[in-house]
Amino acid sequence: MAASKSSSSSLSPTALVFMGLLALQFGIQPIVTKKYTSPEIIRSTVIFTQEIVKLLIAMIGITLNTSTKWKDITSGWSIQSWLRLALLPATIYLIQNLCSLLAYQNLDAITYNVLNQTKTLSAALCCFLLLGKRQSKLQIVALVILLVAALVMEGILPLNLEYYMNYLSNTTAAADSNETTKFSLSSRHVSHGVLPIMLASFLSGLAGAITQKSLQSGGGRNALMFTMELCVASVLILLVSFATSDDGKKIQERGFFDQWTFLTLVPILTNSAGGILVGLVIKYAGTIRKGFALIFGILISGIVQSLIDENKTLSEEDIAGGVLAALSLWMHASFPYVAAPAKMKAKAE
């Protein structure tokens, strides 16, 4: 019940800690993945290993937590409840991870994180459809601002006022100038970067709403136990897919660890930790408020990129988009939907 309250009122210290850790993981994940994961690697082997590592981390977390006992956590557990609560989100998360990994390898960290912000839009929609959580007018405005922030940081909406003046006056200067916008698309950029991360963002919102319903409804499931259930379901799905998928054929031909190095474990460990943190943040803060952590992740991505690459700095578009995204998330948290006091009206009558 505490988890539910925290998600609907002020954030608890526990929620803030988990959100801070998620922001750190979210910020560095695209960088370490692109650096230590070969583009030729068999992607499903990475996802499979991540699920195993995540399962082990969750088991260790439950065992070391003196305030929880395995007997209490597993009380009332059944295969039927596991299939009902874990199989569907596990399937969704699995597809999301495959899309995310593809996008990681074809987009820079800031572009990836900005486009990933569209998951807040899908989370709001899915929370309304599955949980009945409505958005206030200002929250809807905030979501629109968030989308504008993503377009600004991607360079689709340039900050150069002259670009719009030229466009409105039907001149060709905007189309011919390379200085008016940094936006440039290649077919691979779209097919292997933008589209996969947009799909992953939508699936994240859908799975997040389903997970929030499982973790917060009624007494709520233990977050680490729920993570374990998701991992087991994901591993089983992957094992079945290996028998028929192209990745399964590649594993037979090239071996499970083809294109792996010891450092490939770095992004696997960080992403596994991130998967557990997502569950904890959803339980204690809610899937929409998870966006707070993600906006700080964008800032961390930019800072880390500027530190490790002398040729990369935070551009005006990045800064402006970050400010807009921060403003939108603040608005969304500060002006929630308030239902009409129907009960009070009934009593008055």
CSV table of C-alpha atoms in Angstrom, one decimal:
chain,number,residue,atom,x,y,z
A,1,MET,CA,0.0,0.0,0.0
A,2,ALA,CA,2.9,2.3,0.7
A,3,ALA,CA,4.1,2.0,-2.8
A,4,SER,CA,0.8,3.1,-4.1
A,5,LYS,CA,0.7,6.1,-1.9
A,6,SER,CA,4.2,7.2,-2.9
A,7,SER,CA,3.3,7.0,-6.5
A,8,SER,CA,0.3,9.3,-6.1
A,9,SER,CA,1.6,11.9,-3.6
A,10,SER,CA,5.1,13.1,-2.7
A,11,LEU,CA,8.1,11.0,-3.6
A,12,SER,CA,9.6,9.0,-0.7
A,13,PRO,CA,13.4,9.0,0.0
A,14,THR,CA,13.5,5.4,-1.2
A,15,ALA,CA,11.8,6.4,-4.5
A,16,LEU,CA,14.3,9.2,-5.0
A,17,VAL,CA,17.3,6.9,-4.4
A,18,PHE,CA,16.1,4.4,-6.9
A,19,MET,CA,15.3,7.2,-9.4
A,20,GLY,CA,18.8,8.6,-9.0
A,21,LEU,CA,20.4,5.2,-9.6
A,22,LEU,CA,18.2,4.6,-12.6
A,23,ALA,CA,19.2,8.1,-14.0
A,24,LEU,CA,22.9,7.1,-13.7
A,25,GLN,CA,22.3,3.8,-15.5
A,26,PHE,CA,20.1,5.3,-18.1
A,27,GLY,CA,22.7,7.9,-18.9
A,28,ILE,CA,25.7,5.7,-19.3
A,29,GLN,CA,24.0,2.6,-20.9
A,30,PRO,CA,24.1,3.8,-24.6
A,31,ILE,CA,27.8,4.8,-24.2
A,32,VAL,CA,29.0,1.5,-22.7
A,33,THR,CA,26.8,-0.6,-25.1
A,34,LYS,CA,28.1,1.2,-28.2
A,35,LYS,CA,31.7,0.9,-26.9
A,36,TYR,CA,31.8,-2.7,-25.7
A,37,THR,CA,29.2,-4.5,-27.9
A,38,SER,CA,30.2,-5.4,-31.4
A,39,PRO,CA,27.7,-4.6,-34.2
A,40,GLU,CA,28.2,-8.2,-35.4
A,41,ILE,CA,27.3,-9.8,-32.1
A,42,ILE,CA,24.3,-12.1,-31.9
A,43,ARG,CA,21.8,-9.8,-30.1
A,44,SER,CA,19.7,-12.5,-28.5
A,45,THR,CA,22.8,-13.9,-26.7
A,46,VAL,CA,23.3,-10.6,-25.0
A,47,ILE,CA,19.6,-10.4,-24.0
A,48,PHE,CA,19.7,-14.0,-22.8
A,49,THR,CA,22.7,-13.3,-20.6
A,50,GLN,CA,21.2,-10.1,-19.3
A,51,GLU,CA,18.1,-12.0,-18.1
A,52,ILE,CA,20.3,-14.6,-16.3
A,53,VAL,CA,22.4,-11.9,-14.6
A,54,LYS,CA,19.3,-10.0,-13.7
A,55,LEU,CA,17.8,-13.1,-12.2
A,56,LEU,CA,20.9,-13.7,-10.1
A,57,ILE,CA,21.0,-10.1,-8.9
A,58,ALA,CA,17.3,-10.3,-7.8
A,59,MET,CA,17.9,-13.6,-6.0
A,60,ILE,CA,20.9,-12.1,-4.1
A,61,GLY,CA,18.9,-9.0,-3.3
A,62,ILE,CA,16.1,-10.9,-1.7
A,63,THR,CA,18.5,-13.2,0.2
A,64,LEU,CA,20.5,-10.3,1.6
A,65,ASN,CA,17.5,-8.2,2.6
A,66,THR,CA,16.9,-9.0,6.2
A,67,SER,CA,13.4,-7.5,6.2
A,68,THR,CA,12.1,-10.0,3.7
A,69,LYS,CA,11.8,-13.7,3.8
A,70,TRP,CA,11.5,-16.1,0.9
A,71,LYS,CA,8.6,-17.8,2.7
A,72,ASP,CA,6.6,-14.6,2.9
A,73,ILE,CA,7.4,-13.5,-0.7
A,74,THR,CA,6.4,-16.8,-2.3
A,75,SER,CA,3.3,-17.1,-0.2
A,76,GLY,CA,0.3,-17.5,-2.5
A,77,TRP,CA,2.5,-17.8,-5.6
A,78,SER,CA,1.4,-20.2,-8.3
A,79,ILE,CA,2.2,-21.0,-11.9
A,80,GLN,CA,-1.1,-19.6,-12.9
A,81,SER,CA,-0.4,-16.2,-11.3
A,82,TRP,CA,3.1,-16.3,-12.9
A,83,LEU,CA,1.7,-16.9,-16.3
A,84,ARG,CA,-1.0,-14.2,-15.8
A,85,LEU,CA,1.3,-11.5,-14.4
A,86,ALA,CA,4.7,-12.1,-15.9
A,87,LEU,CA,4.5,-13.8,-19.3
A,88,LEU,CA,2.9,-10.9,-21.2
A,89,PRO,CA,5.2,-8.1,-19.9
A,90,ALA,CA,8.2,-10.5,-20.2
A,91,THR,CA,7.4,-10.9,-23.9
A,92,ILE,CA,7.0,-7.2,-24.4
A,93,TYR,CA,10.2,-6.4,-22.5
A,94,LEU,CA,12.0,-9.0,-24.6
A,95,ILE,CA,11.0,-7.4,-27.8
A,96,GLN,CA,11.8,-3.9,-26.3
A,97,ASN,CA,15.3,-5.0,-25.4
A,98,LEU,CA,16.0,-6.3,-28.9
A,99,CYS,CA,14.8,-3.0,-30.4
A,100,SER,CA,16.8,-1.0,-27.8
A,101,LEU,CA,20.0,-2.9,-28.5
A,102,LEU,CA,19.7,-2.3,-32.2
A,103,ALA,CA,19.1,1.4,-31.6
A,104,TYR,CA,22.0,1.6,-29.1
A,105,GLN,CA,24.4,0.6,-31.8
A,106,ASN,CA,23.1,3.0,-34.5
A,107,LEU,CA,22.4,6.2,-32.5
A,108,ASP,CA,24.5,8.5,-30.4
A,109,ALA,CA,23.7,8.6,-26.7
A,110,ILE,CA,21.8,11.9,-26.6
A,111,THR,CA,19.7,11.1,-29.7
A,112,TYR,CA,18.9,7.7,-28.2
A,113,ASN,CA,17.9,9.1,-24.9
A,114,VAL,CA,15.8,11.9,-26.3
A,115,LEU,CA,13.8,9.6,-28.6
A,116,ASN,CA,13.5,7.3,-25.7
A,117,GLN,CA,11.5,10.0,-23.9
A,118,THR,CA,8.5,9.2,-26.1
A,119,LYS,CA,7.9,6.3,-23.7
A,120,THR,CA,6.3,8.8,-21.3
A,121,LEU,CA,3.6,9.4,-23.9
A,122,SER,CA,2.9,5.8,-24.3
A,123,ALA,CA,3.1,5.3,-20.5
A,124,ALA,CA,0.4,8.0,-20.0
A,125,LEU,CA,-1.8,6.4,-22.7
A,126,CYS,CA,-1.4,2.9,-21.4
A,127,CYS,CA,-1.9,3.9,-17.8
A,128,PHE,CA,-5.2,5.5,-18.8
A,129,LEU,CA,-6.3,2.4,-20.7
A,130,LEU,CA,-5.2,-0.1,-18.2
A,131,LEU,CA,-5.3,1.7,-14.8
A,132,GLY,CA,-7.9,4.5,-15.5
A,133,LYS,CA,-5.3,7.2,-14.7
A,134,ARG,CA,-6.5,10.4,-16.5
A,135,GLN,CA,-4.3,13.3,-17.5
A,136,SER,CA,-5.1,16.9,-16.6
A,137,LYS,CA,-5.1,19.6,-19.3
A,138,LEU,CA,-1.7,20.9,-18.1
A,139,GLN,CA,-0.3,17.3,-18.1
A,140,ILE,CA,-1.4,16.9,-21.7
A,141,VAL,CA,0.4,20.2,-22.5
A,142,ALA,CA,3.4,18.9,-20.7
A,143,LEU,CA,3.5,15.8,-22.8
A,144,VAL,CA,3.3,17.9,-26.0
A,145,ILE,CA,6.2,20.0,-24.7
A,146,LEU,CA,8.1,16.8,-24.1
A,147,LEU,CA,7.6,15.7,-27.7
A,148,VAL,CA,8.8,19.2,-28.9
A,149,ALA,CA,11.9,18.8,-26.7
A,150,ALA,CA,12.6,15.5,-28.4
A,151,LEU,CA,12.3,17.1,-31.9
A,152,VAL,CA,14.5,20.0,-30.9
A,153,MET,CA,17.3,17.8,-29.6
A,154,GLU,CA,17.1,15.6,-32.7
A,155,GLY,CA,17.4,18.7,-34.8
A,156,ILE,CA,14.1,18.3,-36.6
A,157,LEU,CA,12.9,21.6,-35.1
A,158,PRO,CA,15.9,24.0,-35.5
A,159,LEU,CA,16.4,26.9,-33.1
A,160,ASN,CA,17.4,29.2,-35.9
A,161,LEU,CA,14.6,31.7,-36.4
A,162,GLU,CA,15.8,32.5,-39.9
A,163,TYR,CA,15.1,29.0,-40.9
A,164,TYR,CA,11.4,29.5,-40.1
A,165,MET,CA,11.3,32.9,-41.7
A,166,ASN,CA,12.7,31.5,-44.9
A,167,TYR,CA,10.3,28.6,-44.8
A,168,LEU,CA,7.3,30.9,-44.4
A,169,SER,CA,8.4,33.1,-47.2
A,170,ASN,CA,8.7,30.1,-49.5
A,171,THR,CA,12.4,30.5,-50.2
A,172,THR,CA,14.8,27.7,-50.9
A,173,ALA,CA,17.4,29.1,-48.5
A,174,ALA,CA,16.4,26.8,-45.7
A,175,ALA,CA,16.5,23.7,-47.9
A,176,ASP,CA,19.9,24.5,-49.4
A,177,SER,CA,21.7,25.7,-46.2
A,178,ASN,CA,23.6,23.2,-44.1
A,179,GLU,CA,23.8,25.7,-41.2
A,180,THR,CA,20.1,26.0,-40.5
A,181,THR,CA,19.6,22.5,-39.2
A,182,LYS,CA,21.8,19.7,-38.0
A,183,PHE,CA,19.2,17.1,-38.9
A,184,SER,CA,20.2,14.6,-41.6
A,185,LEU,CA,18.7,11.2,-42.1
A,186,SER,CA,20.1,8.1,-43.8
A,187,SER,CA,17.9,5.1,-44.4
A,188,ARG,CA,20.0,3.1,-41.9
A,189,HIS,CA,19.6,5.9,-39.3
A,190,VAL,CA,15.8,5.5,-39.6
A,191,SER,CA,15.5,1.8,-40.0
A,192,HIS,CA,18.1,0.7,-37.5
A,193,GLY,CA,18.0,3.6,-35.1
A,194,VAL,CA,14.9,5.8,-35.0
A,195,LEU,CA,12.2,3.3,-35.7
A,196,PRO,CA,13.5,0.6,-33.3
A,197,ILE,CA,13.8,3.1,-30.4
A,198,MET,CA,10.4,4.5,-31.1
A,199,LEU,CA,8.9,1.0,-31.0
A,200,ALA,CA,10.9,0.2,-27.9
A,201,SER,CA,9.6,3.3,-26.2
A,202,PHE,CA,6.0,2.4,-26.9
A,203,LEU,CA,6.5,-1.1,-25.6
A,204,SER,CA,8.2,0.3,-22.5
A,205,GLY,CA,5.1,2.3,-21.7
A,206,LEU,CA,2.8,-0.6,-22.3
A,207,ALA,CA,4.9,-3.0,-20.2
A,208,GLY,CA,5.3,-0.3,-17.5
A,209,ALA,CA,1.6,0.1,-17.1
A,210,ILE,CA,1.1,-3.7,-16.9
A,211,THR,CA,3.9,-3.9,-14.3
A,212,GLN,CA,2.6,-1.0,-12.3
A,213,LYS,CA,-0.8,-2.7,-12.1
A,214,SER,CA,0.9,-5.9,-10.8
A,215,LEU,CA,3.2,-4.2,-8.3
A,216,GLN,CA,0.7,-1.7,-6.9
A,217,SER,CA,-2.7,-3.2,-7.1
A,218,GLY,CA,-3.9,-4.9,-3.9
A,219,GLY,CA,-1.1,-5.7,-1.6
A,220,GLY,CA,1.4,-5.5,-4.4
A,221,ARG,CA,4.0,-8.0,-5.5
A,222,ASN,CA,7.6,-7.8,-4.2
A,223,ALA,CA,9.5,-5.9,-6.9
A,224,LEU,CA,12.5,-8.3,-6.9
A,225,MET,CA,10.3,-11.3,-7.0
A,226,PHE,CA,8.4,-9.9,-9.9
A,227,THR,CA,11.8,-9.2,-11.6
A,228,MET,CA,12.7,-12.9,-11.2
A,229,GLU,CA,9.3,-14.0,-12.7
A,230,LEU,CA,9.9,-11.7,-15.7
A,231,CYS,CA,13.4,-13.1,-16.1
A,232,VAL,CA,12.3,-16.8,-16.0
A,233,ALA,CA,9.6,-16.0,-18.6
A,234,SER,CA,12.0,-14.2,-20.8
A,235,VAL,CA,14.6,-17.0,-20.7
A,236,LEU,CA,12.0,-19.6,-21.6
A,237,ILE,CA,10.8,-17.5,-24.5
A,238,LEU,CA,14.3,-17.0,-25.8
A,239,LEU,CA,15.1,-20.7,-25.5
A,240,VAL,CA,12.1,-21.5,-27.6
A,241,SER,CA,13.0,-18.9,-30.1
A,242,PHE,CA,16.5,-20.3,-30.5
A,243,ALA,CA,15.0,-23.3,-32.2
A,244,THR,CA,13.4,-21.4,-35.1
A,245,SER,CA,14.9,-17.9,-35.2
A,246,ASP,CA,17.8,-16.6,-37.4
A,247,ASP,CA,19.7,-15.9,-34.2
A,248,GLY,CA,19.3,-19.6,-33.2
A,249,LYS,CA,20.9,-20.6,-36.6
A,250,LYS,CA,23.7,-18.1,-36.1
A,251,ILE,CA,24.4,-19.6,-32.6
A,252,GLN,CA,24.7,-23.0,-34.2
A,253,GLU,CA,27.0,-21.8,-36.9
A,254,ARG,CA,29.1,-19.3,-35.0
A,255,GLY,CA,28.8,-20.2,-31.4
A,256,PHE,CA,27.0,-18.5,-28.5
A,257,PHE,CA,29.9,-16.2,-27.6
A,258,ASP,CA,30.9,-15.1,-31.2
A,259,GLN,CA,32.1,-11.5,-31.2
A,260,TRP,CA,32.1,-11.4,-27.4
A,261,THR,CA,34.9,-10.1,-25.3
A,262,PHE,CA,35.3,-9.9,-21.5
A,263,LEU,CA,34.3,-6.2,-21.7
A,264,THR,CA,30.9,-7.2,-23.2
A,265,LEU,CA,29.9,-8.0,-19.7
A,266,VAL,CA,30.1,-4.3,-18.7
A,267,PRO,CA,26.9,-3.2,-20.6
A,268,ILE,CA,25.2,-6.5,-19.7
A,269,LEU,CA,25.8,-5.8,-16.0
A,270,THR,CA,24.7,-2.2,-16.2
A,271,ASN,CA,21.6,-3.0,-18.2
A,272,SER,CA,20.7,-5.9,-15.8
A,273,ALA,CA,20.9,-3.5,-12.9
A,274,GLY,CA,18.8,-1.0,-14.9
A,275,GLY,CA,16.1,-3.6,-15.4
A,276,ILE,CA,15.8,-4.2,-11.7
A,277,LEU,CA,15.8,-0.4,-11.0
A,278,VAL,CA,13.0,0.1,-13.4
A,279,GLY,CA,10.8,-2.3,-11.4
A,280,LEU,CA,11.7,-0.6,-8.1
A,281,VAL,CA,11.0,2.9,-9.5
A,282,ILE,CA,7.7,1.8,-10.9
A,283,LYS,CA,6.7,0.2,-7.6
A,284,TYR,CA,7.7,3.2,-5.5
A,285,ALA,CA,7.1,6.1,-7.9
A,286,GLY,CA,4.9,5.0,-10.8
A,287,THR,CA,5.7,4.4,-14.5
A,288,ILE,CA,5.0,8.0,-15.6
A,289,ARG,CA,7.2,9.6,-12.9
A,290,LYS,CA,10.0,7.3,-14.0
A,291,GLY,CA,10.5,10.1,-16.6
A,292,PHE,CA,12.1,12.2,-13.9
A,293,ALA,CA,15.0,9.7,-13.8
A,294,LEU,CA,15.2,9.6,-17.5
A,295,ILE,CA,15.6,13.4,-17.9
A,296,PHE,CA,18.6,13.3,-15.6
A,297,GLY,CA,19.9,10.4,-17.6
A,298,ILE,CA,20.0,12.7,-20.7
A,299,LEU,CA,22.0,15.2,-18.7
A,300,ILE,CA,24.4,12.5,-17.6
A,301,SER,CA,24.8,11.2,-21.2
A,302,GLY,CA,25.8,14.6,-22.4
A,303,ILE,CA,28.2,15.2,-19.6
A,304,VAL,CA,29.9,11.8,-20.1
A,305,GLN,CA,30.1,12.2,-23.8
A,306,SER,CA,31.7,15.6,-23.5
A,307,LEU,CA,34.3,14.2,-21.1
A,308,ILE,CA,35.3,11.2,-23.1
A,309,ASP,CA,35.1,12.8,-26.6
A,310,GLU,CA,36.8,16.2,-27.2
A,311,ASN,CA,34.9,16.6,-30.4
A,312,LYS,CA,31.5,16.4,-28.8
A,313,THR,CA,29.9,19.1,-26.6
A,314,LEU,CA,26.4,20.0,-25.6
A,315,SER,CA,24.9,22.0,-28.4
A,316,GLU,CA,22.3,24.7,-28.1
A,317,GLU,CA,19.6,22.2,-29.3
A,318,ASP,CA,20.6,19.7,-26.7
A,319,ILE,CA,20.5,22.3,-23.9
A,320,ALA,CA,17.2,23.8,-25.1
A,321,GLY,CA,15.6,20.4,-25.5
A,322,GLY,CA,16.8,19.4,-22.1
A,323,VAL,CA,15.3,22.5,-20.5
A,324,LEU,CA,12.0,21.9,-22.3
A,325,ALA,CA,11.9,18.2,-21.3
A,326,ALA,CA,12.7,19.2,-17.6
A,327,LEU,CA,9.9,21.8,-17.8
A,328,SER,CA,7.4,19.3,-19.2
A,329,LEU,CA,8.2,16.7,-16.6
A,330,TRP,CA,7.9,19.3,-13.8
A,331,MET,CA,4.5,20.4,-15.1
A,332,HIS,CA,3.4,16.8,-15.4
A,333,ALA,CA,4.2,16.1,-11.8
A,334,SER,CA,3.0,19.4,-10.4
A,335,PHE,CA,-0.5,19.6,-12.0
A,336,PRO,CA,-2.1,16.1,-11.7
A,337,TYR,CA,-5.6,15.3,-12.7
A,338,VAL,CA,-8.1,15.9,-9.9
A,339,ALA,CA,-11.4,14.0,-10.2
A,340,ALA,CA,-14.6,15.8,-9.4
A,341,PRO,CA,-15.6,15.1,-5.8
A,342,ALA,CA,-18.7,13.2,-6.7
A,343,LYS,CA,-19.1,11.6,-3.3
A,344,MET,CA,-19.0,15.0,-1.6
A,345,LYS,CA,-21.7,16.3,-4.0
A,346,ALA,CA,-23.9,13.3,-3.3
A,347,LYS,CA,-23.6,13.9,0.5
A,348,ALA,CA,-24.5,17.6,0.0
A,349,GLU,CA,-27.6,16.7,-1.8
